[in-house]
Coordinates of C-alpha atoms and ligand atoms in Angstrom, one line a residue:
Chain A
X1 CA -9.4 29.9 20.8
X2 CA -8.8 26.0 22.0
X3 CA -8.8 25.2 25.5
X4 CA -8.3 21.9 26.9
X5 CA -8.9 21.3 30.9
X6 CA -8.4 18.6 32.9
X7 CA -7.8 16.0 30.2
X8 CA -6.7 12.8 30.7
X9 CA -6.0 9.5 28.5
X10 CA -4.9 5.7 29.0
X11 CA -3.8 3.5 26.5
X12 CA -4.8 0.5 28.3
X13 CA -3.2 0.5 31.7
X14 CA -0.5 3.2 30.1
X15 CA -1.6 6.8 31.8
X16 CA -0.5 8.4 28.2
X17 CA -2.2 12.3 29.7
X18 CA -2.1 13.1 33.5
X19 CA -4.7 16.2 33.5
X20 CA -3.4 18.6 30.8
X21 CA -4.8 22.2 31.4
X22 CA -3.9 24.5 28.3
X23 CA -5.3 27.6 26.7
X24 CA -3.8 29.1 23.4
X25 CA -5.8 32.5 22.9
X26 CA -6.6 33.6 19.0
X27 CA -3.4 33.9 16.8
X28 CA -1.0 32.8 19.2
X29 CA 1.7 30.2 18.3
X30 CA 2.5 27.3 20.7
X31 CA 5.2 24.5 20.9
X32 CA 4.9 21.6 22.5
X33 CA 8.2 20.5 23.7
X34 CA 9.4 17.0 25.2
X35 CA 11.3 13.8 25.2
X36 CA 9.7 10.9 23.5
X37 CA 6.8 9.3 24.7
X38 CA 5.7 12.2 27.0
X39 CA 2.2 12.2 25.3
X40 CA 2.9 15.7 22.7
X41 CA 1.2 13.3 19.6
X42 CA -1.8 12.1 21.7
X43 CA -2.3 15.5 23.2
X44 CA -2.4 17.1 20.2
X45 CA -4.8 14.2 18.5
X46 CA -7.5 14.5 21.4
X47 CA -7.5 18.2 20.7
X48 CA -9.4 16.8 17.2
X49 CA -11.0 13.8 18.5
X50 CA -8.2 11.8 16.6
X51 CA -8.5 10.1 19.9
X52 CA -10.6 10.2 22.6
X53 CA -9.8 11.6 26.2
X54 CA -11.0 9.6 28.5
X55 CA -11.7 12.6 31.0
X56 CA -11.2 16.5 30.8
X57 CA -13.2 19.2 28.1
X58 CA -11.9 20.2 25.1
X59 CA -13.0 24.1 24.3
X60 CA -12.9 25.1 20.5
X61 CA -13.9 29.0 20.7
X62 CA -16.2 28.2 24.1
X63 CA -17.7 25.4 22.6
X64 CA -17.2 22.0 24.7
X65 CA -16.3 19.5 21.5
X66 CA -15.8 17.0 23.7
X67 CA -19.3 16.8 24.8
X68 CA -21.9 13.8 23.8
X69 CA -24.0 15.1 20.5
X70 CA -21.9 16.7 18.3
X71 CA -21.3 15.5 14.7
X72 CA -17.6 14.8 15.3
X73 CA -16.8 14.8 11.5
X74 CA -17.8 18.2 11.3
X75 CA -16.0 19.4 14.2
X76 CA -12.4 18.0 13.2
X77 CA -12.7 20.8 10.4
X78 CA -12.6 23.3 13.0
X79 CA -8.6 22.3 13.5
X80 CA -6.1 21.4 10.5
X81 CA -3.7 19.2 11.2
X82 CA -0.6 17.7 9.9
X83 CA 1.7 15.5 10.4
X84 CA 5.1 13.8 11.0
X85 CA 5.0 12.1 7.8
X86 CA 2.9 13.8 5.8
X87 CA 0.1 11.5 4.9
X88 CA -1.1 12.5 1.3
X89 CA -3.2 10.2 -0.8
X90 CA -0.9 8.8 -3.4
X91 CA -3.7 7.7 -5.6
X92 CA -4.5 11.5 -5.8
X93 CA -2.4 14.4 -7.8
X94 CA -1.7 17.7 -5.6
X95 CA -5.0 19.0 -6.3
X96 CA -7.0 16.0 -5.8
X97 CA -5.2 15.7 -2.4
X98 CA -6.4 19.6 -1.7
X99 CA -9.8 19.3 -3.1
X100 CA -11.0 16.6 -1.2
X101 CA -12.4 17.9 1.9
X102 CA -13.5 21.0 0.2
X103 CA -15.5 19.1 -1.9
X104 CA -16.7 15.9 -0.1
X105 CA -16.9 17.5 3.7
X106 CA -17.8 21.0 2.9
X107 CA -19.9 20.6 -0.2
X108 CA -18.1 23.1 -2.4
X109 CA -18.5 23.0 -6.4
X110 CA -15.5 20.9 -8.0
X111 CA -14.7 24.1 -10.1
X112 CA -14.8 26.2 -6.8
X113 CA -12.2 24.1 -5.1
X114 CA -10.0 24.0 -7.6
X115 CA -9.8 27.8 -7.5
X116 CA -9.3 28.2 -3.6
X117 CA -7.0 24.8 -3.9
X118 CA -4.8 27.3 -6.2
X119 CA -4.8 30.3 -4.3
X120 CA -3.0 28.0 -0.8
X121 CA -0.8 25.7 -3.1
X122 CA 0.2 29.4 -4.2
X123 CA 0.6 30.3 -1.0
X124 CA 3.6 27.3 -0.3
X125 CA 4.5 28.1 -3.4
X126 CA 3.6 25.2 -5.2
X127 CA 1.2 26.0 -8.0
X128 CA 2.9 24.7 -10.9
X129 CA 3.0 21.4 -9.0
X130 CA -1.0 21.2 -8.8
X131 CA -0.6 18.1 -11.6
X132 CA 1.8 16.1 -9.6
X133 CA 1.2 13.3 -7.3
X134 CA 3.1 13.0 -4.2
X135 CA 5.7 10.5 -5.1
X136 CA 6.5 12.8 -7.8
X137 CA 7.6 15.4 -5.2
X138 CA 10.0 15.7 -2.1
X139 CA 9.6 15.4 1.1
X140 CA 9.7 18.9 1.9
X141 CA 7.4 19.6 -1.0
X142 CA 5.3 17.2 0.1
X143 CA 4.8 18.9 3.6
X144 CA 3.6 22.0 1.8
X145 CA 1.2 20.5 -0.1
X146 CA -0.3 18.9 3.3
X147 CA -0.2 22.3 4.7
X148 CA -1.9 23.8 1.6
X149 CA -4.5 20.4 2.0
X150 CA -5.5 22.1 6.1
X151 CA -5.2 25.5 4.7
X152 CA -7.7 25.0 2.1
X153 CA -10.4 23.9 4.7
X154 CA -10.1 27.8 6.6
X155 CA -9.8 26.3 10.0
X156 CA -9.4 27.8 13.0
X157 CA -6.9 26.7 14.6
X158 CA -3.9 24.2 13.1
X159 CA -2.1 21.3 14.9
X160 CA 1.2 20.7 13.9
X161 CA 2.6 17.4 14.8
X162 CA 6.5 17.5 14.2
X163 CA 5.9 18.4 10.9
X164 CA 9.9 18.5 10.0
X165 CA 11.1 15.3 11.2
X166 CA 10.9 13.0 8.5
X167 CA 12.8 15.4 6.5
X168 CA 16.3 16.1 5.0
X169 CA 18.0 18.5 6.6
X170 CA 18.2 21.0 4.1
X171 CA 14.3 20.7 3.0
X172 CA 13.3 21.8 6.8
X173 CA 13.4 25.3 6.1
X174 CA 10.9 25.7 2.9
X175 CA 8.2 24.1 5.7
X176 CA 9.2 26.1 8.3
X177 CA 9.1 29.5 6.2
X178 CA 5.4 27.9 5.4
X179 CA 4.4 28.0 8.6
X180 CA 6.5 31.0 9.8
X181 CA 4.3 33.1 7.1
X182 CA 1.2 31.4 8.7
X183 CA 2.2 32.9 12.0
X184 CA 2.5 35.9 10.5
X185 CA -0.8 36.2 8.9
X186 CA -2.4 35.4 12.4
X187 CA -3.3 31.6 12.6
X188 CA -3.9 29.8 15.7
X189 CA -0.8 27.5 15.9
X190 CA -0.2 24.1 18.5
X191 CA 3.5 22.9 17.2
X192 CA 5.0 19.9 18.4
X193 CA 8.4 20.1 17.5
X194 CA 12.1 19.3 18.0
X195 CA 13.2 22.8 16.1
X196 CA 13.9 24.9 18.9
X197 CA 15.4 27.8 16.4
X198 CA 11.9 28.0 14.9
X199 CA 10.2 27.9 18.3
X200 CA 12.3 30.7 19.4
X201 CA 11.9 32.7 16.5
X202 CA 8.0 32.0 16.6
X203 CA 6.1 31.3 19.6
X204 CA 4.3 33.2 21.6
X205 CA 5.1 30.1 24.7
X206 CA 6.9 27.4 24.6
X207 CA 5.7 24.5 26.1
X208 CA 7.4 21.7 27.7
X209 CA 5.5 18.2 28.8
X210 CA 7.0 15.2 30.4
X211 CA 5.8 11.6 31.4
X212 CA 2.2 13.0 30.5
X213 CA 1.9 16.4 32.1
X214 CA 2.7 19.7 31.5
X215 CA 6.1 20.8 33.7
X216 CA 6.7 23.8 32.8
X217 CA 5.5 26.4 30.2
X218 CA 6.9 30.4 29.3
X219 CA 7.7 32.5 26.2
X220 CA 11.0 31.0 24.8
X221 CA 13.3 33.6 25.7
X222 CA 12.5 32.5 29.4
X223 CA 12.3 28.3 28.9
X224 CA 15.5 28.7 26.8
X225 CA 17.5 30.6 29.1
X226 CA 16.1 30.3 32.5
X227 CA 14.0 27.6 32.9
X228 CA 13.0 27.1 36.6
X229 CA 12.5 23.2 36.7
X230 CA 14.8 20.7 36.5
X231 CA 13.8 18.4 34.2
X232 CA 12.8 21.3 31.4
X233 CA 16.7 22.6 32.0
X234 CA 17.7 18.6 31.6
X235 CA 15.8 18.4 28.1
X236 CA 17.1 21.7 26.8
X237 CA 20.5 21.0 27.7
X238 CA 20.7 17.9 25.8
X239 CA 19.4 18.9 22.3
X240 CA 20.4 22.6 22.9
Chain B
X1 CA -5.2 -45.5 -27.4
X2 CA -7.1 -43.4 -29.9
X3 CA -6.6 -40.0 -30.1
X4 CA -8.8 -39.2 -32.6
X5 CA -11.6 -39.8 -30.4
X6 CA -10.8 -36.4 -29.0
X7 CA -11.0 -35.0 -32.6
X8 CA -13.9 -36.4 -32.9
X9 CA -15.8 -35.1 -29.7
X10 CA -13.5 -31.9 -28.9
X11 CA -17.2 -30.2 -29.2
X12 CA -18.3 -31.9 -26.4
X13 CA -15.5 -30.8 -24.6
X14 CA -15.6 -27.3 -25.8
X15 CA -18.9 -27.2 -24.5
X16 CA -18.2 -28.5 -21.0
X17 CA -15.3 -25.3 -21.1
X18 CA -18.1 -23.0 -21.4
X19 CA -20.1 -23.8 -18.5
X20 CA -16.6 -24.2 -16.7
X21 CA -16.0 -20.6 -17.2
X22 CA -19.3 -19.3 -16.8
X23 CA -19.4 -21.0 -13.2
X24 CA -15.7 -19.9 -12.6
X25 CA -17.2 -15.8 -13.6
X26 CA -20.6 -16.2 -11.5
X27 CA -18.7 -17.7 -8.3
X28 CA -16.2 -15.2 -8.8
X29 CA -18.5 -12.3 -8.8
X30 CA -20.5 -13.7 -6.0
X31 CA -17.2 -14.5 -4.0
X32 CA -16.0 -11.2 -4.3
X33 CA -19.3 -9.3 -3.5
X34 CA -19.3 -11.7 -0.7
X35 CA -15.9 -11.4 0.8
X36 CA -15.7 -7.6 0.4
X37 CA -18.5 -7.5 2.5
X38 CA -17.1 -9.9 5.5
X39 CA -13.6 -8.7 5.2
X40 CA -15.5 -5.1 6.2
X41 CA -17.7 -7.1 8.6
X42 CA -13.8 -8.5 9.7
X43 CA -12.5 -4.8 10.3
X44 CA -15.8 -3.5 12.4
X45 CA -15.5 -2.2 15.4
X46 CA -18.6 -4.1 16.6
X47 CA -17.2 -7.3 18.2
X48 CA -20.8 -9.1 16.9
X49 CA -20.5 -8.2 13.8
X50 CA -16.6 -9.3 13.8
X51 CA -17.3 -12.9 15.4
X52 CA -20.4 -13.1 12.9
X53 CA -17.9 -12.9 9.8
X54 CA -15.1 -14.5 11.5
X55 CA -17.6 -17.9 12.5
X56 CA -18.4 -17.7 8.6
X57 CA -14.8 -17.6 7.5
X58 CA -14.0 -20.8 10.0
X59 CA -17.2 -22.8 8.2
X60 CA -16.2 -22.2 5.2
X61 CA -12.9 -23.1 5.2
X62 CA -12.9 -25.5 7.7
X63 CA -14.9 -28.2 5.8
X64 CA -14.7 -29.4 2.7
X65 CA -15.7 -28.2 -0.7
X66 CA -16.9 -30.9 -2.1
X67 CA -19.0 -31.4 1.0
X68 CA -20.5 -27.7 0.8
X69 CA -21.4 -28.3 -3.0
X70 CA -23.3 -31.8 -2.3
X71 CA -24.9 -29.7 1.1
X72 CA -26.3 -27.2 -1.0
X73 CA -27.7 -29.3 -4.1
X74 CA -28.5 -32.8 -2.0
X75 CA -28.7 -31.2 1.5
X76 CA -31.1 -27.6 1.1
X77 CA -33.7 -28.6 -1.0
X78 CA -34.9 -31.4 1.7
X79 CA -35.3 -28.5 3.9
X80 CA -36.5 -25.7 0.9
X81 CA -38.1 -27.9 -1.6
X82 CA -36.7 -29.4 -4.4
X83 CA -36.8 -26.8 -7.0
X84 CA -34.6 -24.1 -5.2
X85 CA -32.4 -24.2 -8.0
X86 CA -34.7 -24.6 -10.7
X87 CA -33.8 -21.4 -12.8
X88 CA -34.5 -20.3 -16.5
X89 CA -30.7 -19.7 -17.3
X90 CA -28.6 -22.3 -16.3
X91 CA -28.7 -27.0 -15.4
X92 CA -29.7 -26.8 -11.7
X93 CA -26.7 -28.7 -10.6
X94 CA -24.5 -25.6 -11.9
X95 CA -26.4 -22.7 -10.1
X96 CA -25.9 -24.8 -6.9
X97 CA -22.2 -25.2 -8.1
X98 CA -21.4 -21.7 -8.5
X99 CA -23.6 -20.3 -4.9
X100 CA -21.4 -23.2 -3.2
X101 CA -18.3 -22.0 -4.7
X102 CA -18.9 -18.5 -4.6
X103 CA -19.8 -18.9 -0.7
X104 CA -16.3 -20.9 -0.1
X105 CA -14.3 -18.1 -1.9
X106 CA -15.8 -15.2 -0.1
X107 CA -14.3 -16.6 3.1
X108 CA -10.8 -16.5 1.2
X109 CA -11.7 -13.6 -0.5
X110 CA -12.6 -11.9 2.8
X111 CA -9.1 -12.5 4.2
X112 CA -7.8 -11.0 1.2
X113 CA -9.6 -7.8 1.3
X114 CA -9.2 -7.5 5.1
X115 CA -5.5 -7.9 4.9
X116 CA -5.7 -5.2 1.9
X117 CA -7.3 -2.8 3.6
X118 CA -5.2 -3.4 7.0
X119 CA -1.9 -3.5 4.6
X120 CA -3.1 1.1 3.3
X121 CA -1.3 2.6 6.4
X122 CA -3.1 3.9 9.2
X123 CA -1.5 7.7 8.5
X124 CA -4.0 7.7 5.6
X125 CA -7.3 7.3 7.3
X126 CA -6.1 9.3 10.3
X127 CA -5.7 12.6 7.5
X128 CA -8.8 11.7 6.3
X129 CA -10.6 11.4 9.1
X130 CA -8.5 15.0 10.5
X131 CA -10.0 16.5 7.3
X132 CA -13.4 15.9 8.4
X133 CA -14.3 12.6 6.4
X134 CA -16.8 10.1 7.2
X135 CA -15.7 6.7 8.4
X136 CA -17.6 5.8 5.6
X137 CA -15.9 8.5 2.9
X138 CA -12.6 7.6 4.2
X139 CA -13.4 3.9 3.1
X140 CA -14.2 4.8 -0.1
X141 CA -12.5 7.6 -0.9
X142 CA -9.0 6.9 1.0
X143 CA -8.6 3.4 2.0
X144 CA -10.6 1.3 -0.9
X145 CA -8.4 3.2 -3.9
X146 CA -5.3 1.9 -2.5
X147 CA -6.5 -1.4 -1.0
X148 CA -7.8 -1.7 -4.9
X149 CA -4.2 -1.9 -5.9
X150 CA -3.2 -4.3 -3.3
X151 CA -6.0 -7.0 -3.5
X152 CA -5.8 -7.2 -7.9
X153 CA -2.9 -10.3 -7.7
X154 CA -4.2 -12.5 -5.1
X155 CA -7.7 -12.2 -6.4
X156 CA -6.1 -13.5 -9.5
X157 CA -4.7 -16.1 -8.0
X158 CA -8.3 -16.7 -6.0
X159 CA -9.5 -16.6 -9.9
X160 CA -7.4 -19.9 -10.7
X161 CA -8.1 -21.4 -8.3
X162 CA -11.7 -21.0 -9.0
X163 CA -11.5 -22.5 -12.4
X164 CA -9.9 -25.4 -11.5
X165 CA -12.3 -26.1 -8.2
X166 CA -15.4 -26.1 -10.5
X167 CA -14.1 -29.7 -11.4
X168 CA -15.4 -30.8 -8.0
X169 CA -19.3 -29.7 -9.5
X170 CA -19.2 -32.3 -11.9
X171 CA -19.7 -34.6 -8.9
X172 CA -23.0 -33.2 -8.8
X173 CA -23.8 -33.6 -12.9
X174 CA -23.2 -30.2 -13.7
X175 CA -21.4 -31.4 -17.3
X176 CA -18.7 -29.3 -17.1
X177 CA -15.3 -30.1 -18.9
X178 CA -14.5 -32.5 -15.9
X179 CA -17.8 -34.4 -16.4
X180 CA -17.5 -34.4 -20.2
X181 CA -14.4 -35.7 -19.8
X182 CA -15.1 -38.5 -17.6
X183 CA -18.7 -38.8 -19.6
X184 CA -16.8 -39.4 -22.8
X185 CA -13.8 -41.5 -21.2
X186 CA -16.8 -44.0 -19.9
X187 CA -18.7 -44.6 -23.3
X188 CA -15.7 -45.1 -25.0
X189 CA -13.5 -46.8 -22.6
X190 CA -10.5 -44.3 -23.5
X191 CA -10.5 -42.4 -19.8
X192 CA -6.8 -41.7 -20.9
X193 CA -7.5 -39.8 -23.7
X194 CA -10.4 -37.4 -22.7
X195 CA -8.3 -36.6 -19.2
X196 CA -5.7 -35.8 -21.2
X197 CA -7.9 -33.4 -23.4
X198 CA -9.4 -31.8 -20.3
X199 CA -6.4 -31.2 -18.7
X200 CA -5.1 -29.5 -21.8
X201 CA -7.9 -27.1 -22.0
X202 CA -7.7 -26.5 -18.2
X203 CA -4.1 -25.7 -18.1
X204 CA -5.2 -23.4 -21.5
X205 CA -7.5 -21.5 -19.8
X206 CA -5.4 -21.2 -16.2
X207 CA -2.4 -20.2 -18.4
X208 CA -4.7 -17.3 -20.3
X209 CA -5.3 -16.2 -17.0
X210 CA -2.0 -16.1 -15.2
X211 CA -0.7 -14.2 -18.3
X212 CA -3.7 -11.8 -17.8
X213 CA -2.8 -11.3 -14.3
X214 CA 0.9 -11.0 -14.4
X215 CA 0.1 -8.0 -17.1
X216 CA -2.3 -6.6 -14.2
X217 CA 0.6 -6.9 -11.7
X218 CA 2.9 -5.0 -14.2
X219 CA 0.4 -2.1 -15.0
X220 CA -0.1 -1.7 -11.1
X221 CA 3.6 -1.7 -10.8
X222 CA 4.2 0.9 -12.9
X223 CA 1.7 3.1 -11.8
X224 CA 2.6 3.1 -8.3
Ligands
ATP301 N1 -2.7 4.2 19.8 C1 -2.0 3.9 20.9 N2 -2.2 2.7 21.5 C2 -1.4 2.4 22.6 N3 -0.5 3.2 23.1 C3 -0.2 4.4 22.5 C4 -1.0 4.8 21.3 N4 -0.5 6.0 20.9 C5 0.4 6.3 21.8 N5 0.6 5.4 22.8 C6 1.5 5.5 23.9 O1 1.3 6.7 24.6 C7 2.5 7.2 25.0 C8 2.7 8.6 24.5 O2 2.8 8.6 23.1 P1 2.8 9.9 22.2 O3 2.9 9.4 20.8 O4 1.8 10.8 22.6 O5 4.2 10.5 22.6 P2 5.0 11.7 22.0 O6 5.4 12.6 23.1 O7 4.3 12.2 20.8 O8 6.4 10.9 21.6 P3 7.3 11.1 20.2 O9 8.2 12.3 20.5 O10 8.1 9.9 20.2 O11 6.4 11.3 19.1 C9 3.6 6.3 24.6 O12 4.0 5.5 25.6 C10 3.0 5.5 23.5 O13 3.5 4.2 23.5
MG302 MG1 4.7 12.1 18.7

C-alpha cells in the first residue's frame, strides 16, 4: 500500500531522517513508536509531501509520489491525516469542516457532501453535532470530527500523528474506539503514538525509531516482551 | 474672538469635512487593496517577490508623508505631464492626496495583514493543505477567514489615522477641513476660532469611528 525507501530529511544541518525503509501492506495497522525528537511527525509528514524528503521514494500503491510531475495537491488525498491537535477550522461548523475537501478538492455537489459528511460523522458518532463549531465541542469530540473530516475524503491509507495527546485522560478512549473500528473495517493505518495498550491491542507491527532511523520493528507481542535491542527495551521500560 | 464667525461659515467647514472623508474612504480602499496585496507579496516564498514588497514598505515608511503627497502632485507630472491628475470627479490636488495616502498606508497596512495571516496557526494550513487544498484555496478558504478576524481592529485604527493625515493634503490646496479652516482663519484674522471648529469636527468624526470600531471589536469577540 505505502512504501517509503531510502528516505532521508535535514532540517538545515539537523539530519531529522537517516534512510527510513518501510512497507505497510493493504489493511495493516502500524505504530510508530519513539522518544521525542526521533523524527515519528516528519516521517509521517513526507509520507504526504507535508514535507519534502530530501532523498529516498515514497510508493503509494506502486506509484512513486515522490517523483517530479505529479500534481501534489491531488496526491495528498490519497493519505488522511490527522493530527496531535486536531486542527479544525473554527470559522466552520462540523459539517463545513467535513465538506470542504469533498467539495472544493474533489468537486462533489454541496448537497452530495452533506450526505456522505453524515454518513462518517455517523460513523464517530457525532451526527447530531453536524451544526456545531469546534469550540463548541471537546477535545475528544473534536478528534472525531477530524477523523470523520479524512474519512470523508475515501483515502487510502490514513496517518495518524499522536492523535490522543492533547487530550484528557478520560476522552482518549472515544478516539481510540474510532480508530479501533477503522482497523476493523480494514483501513491502511501509520500511528504515531504514545498508547502502547491500543498498539498492542491493534497493530499488526509495532514500530520503534530513534535519533532518525528505524531500530527495531515486530508485532507487539514480540517488541513488548522481548525486544532484541537495547535502546527499544530502554524506551519500553520507561513508559511501560 | 468671535465665535459667531464659525456660525456664520460652519458651511464652509462642513464642506471641507466632506472631501476629508471622501479622501480618508478612497485612500483607505486603495491602502487596503494595496497592502493585502504586499503583505501576500511579504509571505512569498519567492525571495524577489519578498524583497520587491519589503523595499516598498522601507520607502514608504521611511520618508515623509508630506514629502510623498508634494512628490506625487509637484514631483510626477514634470515627468508625466501636467494633467495626470486631471479627473472628472474630484480637485486635482485631492486625487493626488488620496493615491499618496493610499500608497503610504498600504505599506502599514501590509504589515498588518502579514502579521494577520502569520498570527492563523500554522496547524491550519498544514490540514488544509493534508486535505488536498491548493496553496491558493487554503489562502482563501482557511487562512484569509480567520486572518479577517484578526486584522478588523488595527485597520480601524489605520482608518483614524487616515482621517486625520488627510490634513497634511491641504498643503497641496486640496480644501479640505484643514484648508478651510486655515482659509477662513486668514480672511478673517480669527485663526483661533476656525482651528478650534476644525478640530471639533475632526475629533467628531475620529470619535464616530472609534465607537464604530470598538462595536466591531465586540461583535468579533463574541463570535469567536
Ligand atoms: N519544520 C521544522 N524545521 C526545523 N526543524 C524541524 C522541523 N520539524 C521538525 N524539526 C526537527 O526535527 C527533529 C524531529 O522532529 P519530529 O517532530 O519529527 O520528532 P518526533 O519524533 O515527532 O517528536 P515528538 O515525539 O516530540 O513529536 C527534531 O529535532 C525537530 O526539532
Ligand atoms: Mg511528533
Amino acid at each position: 500500500m505505502i512504501k517509503v525507501s531510502g528516505l532521508h530529511k535535514h532540517f538545515g544541518a539537523n539530519h531529522v531522517l537517516k534512510g527510513i525503509d518501510l512497507e505497510v501492506p493493504q489493511g495493516a495497522v502500524y505504530c510508530i513508536i519513539g522518544p521525542s525528537g526521533s523524527g515519528k511527525s516528519t516521517l509521517l509528514r513526507c509520507m504526504n509531501l507535508l514535507e519534502r524528503p530530501d532523498k529516498g521514494h515514497v510508493f503509494i500503491d506502486g506509484k512513486d509520489i515522490t517523483a517530479a510531475g505529479h500534481d501534489v495537491d491531488l496526491l495528498r488525498t490519497e493519505a488522511g491525516m490527522v493530527f496531535q491537535r486536531f486542527n479544525l477550522f473554527p470559522h466552520m461548523t462540523v459539517l463545513g469542516n467535513v465538506t470542504l475537501a469533498p467539495v472544493k478538492v474533489r468537486k462533489i455537489p454541496k448537497k452530495d457532501a452533506e450526505k456522505q459528511a453524515y454518513e462518517v460523522l455517523r460513523r464517530v458518532g457525532l451526527e447530531e453535532k453536524a451544526l456545531a463549531y469546534p469550540r463548541q465541542l471537546s477535545g475528544g469530540q473534536q478528534q472525531r470530527v477530524a477523523i470523520a473530516r479524512a474519512l470523508v475524503m475515501k483515502p487510502k491509507l490514513f496517518l495518524f500523528d499522536e492523535p490522543t495527546s492533547a487530550l484528557d485522560p478520560e476522552l482518549v478512549g472515544e478516539v481510540l474506539d474510532v480508530m479501533k473500528d477503522m482497523a476493523k473495517e480494514g483501513a491502511t493505518m501509520v500511528v504515531v503514538t504514545h498508547e502502547m495498550q491500543f498498539a498492542g491491542e491493534v497493530a499488526d507491527e509495532v514500530v520503534f525509531m530513534d535519533e532518525g532511523a528505524i531500530v527495531e520493528m515486530g508485532p507487539p507481542g514480540v517488541m513488548f516482551s522481548r525486544p532484541e535491542n537495547p535502546r527499544t527495551k530502554a524506551f519500553l521500560d520507561r513508559i511501560l | 474672538m468671535n465665535y459667531s464667525l464659525l456660525l456664520q461659515h460652519y458651511d464652509l467647514l462642513l464642506i471641507g469635512a466632506e472631501l476629508t472623508v471622501v479622501m480618508t474612504v478612497g485612500s483607505v480602499t486603495l491602502g487596503v487593496i494595496l497592502g493585502t496585496v504586499l503583505g501576500l507579496m511579504r509571505l512569498s516564498a519567492y525571495r524577489p517577490v519578498r524583497w520587491l514588497a519589503g523595499l516598498y514598505l522601507q520607502i514608504f515608511r521611511g520618508t515623509p508623508m508630506l514629502l510623498q503627497i508634494c512628490f506625487l502632485y509637484f514631483a510626477l507630472p514634470q515627468i508625466f505631464g501636467p494633467t495626470i491628475w486631471s479627473n472628472p470627479f474630484l480637485p486635482d490636488a485631492a486625487l493626488a492626496g488620496i493615491v499618496a495616502l493610499g500608497l503610504n498606508s498600504g505599506a502599514y497596512i501590509a504589515e498588518i495583514i502579514r502579521s494577520g495571516i502569520q498570527g492563523v496557526d500554522v496547524g491550519q494550513t498544514e490540514a488544509a493543505r493534508a486535505l488536498g487544498l491548493s496553496h491558493f484555496q487554503t489562502m482563501e478558504l482557511v487562512v484569509m477567514p480567520q486572518a479577517f478576524r484578526r486584522v478588523i481592529p488595527p485597520l480601524c485604527n489605520e482608518f483614524i489615522v487616515l482621517l486625520k493625515d488627510t490634513s497634511l493634503v491641504s498643503a497641496i490646496g486640496a480644501k479640505e477641513l484643514m484648508y478651510q479652516a486655515r482659509a477662513m482663519g486668514a480672511k478673517y484674522y480669527e485663526y483661533f476660532v476656525f482651528m478650534v471648529g476644525a478640530a471639533i469636527v475632526y475629533f467628531c468624526l475620529t470619535f464616530v469611528l472609534t465607537r464604530v470600531s470598538g462595536y466591531i471589536e465586540r461583535r468579533l469577540a463574541v463570535s469567536d
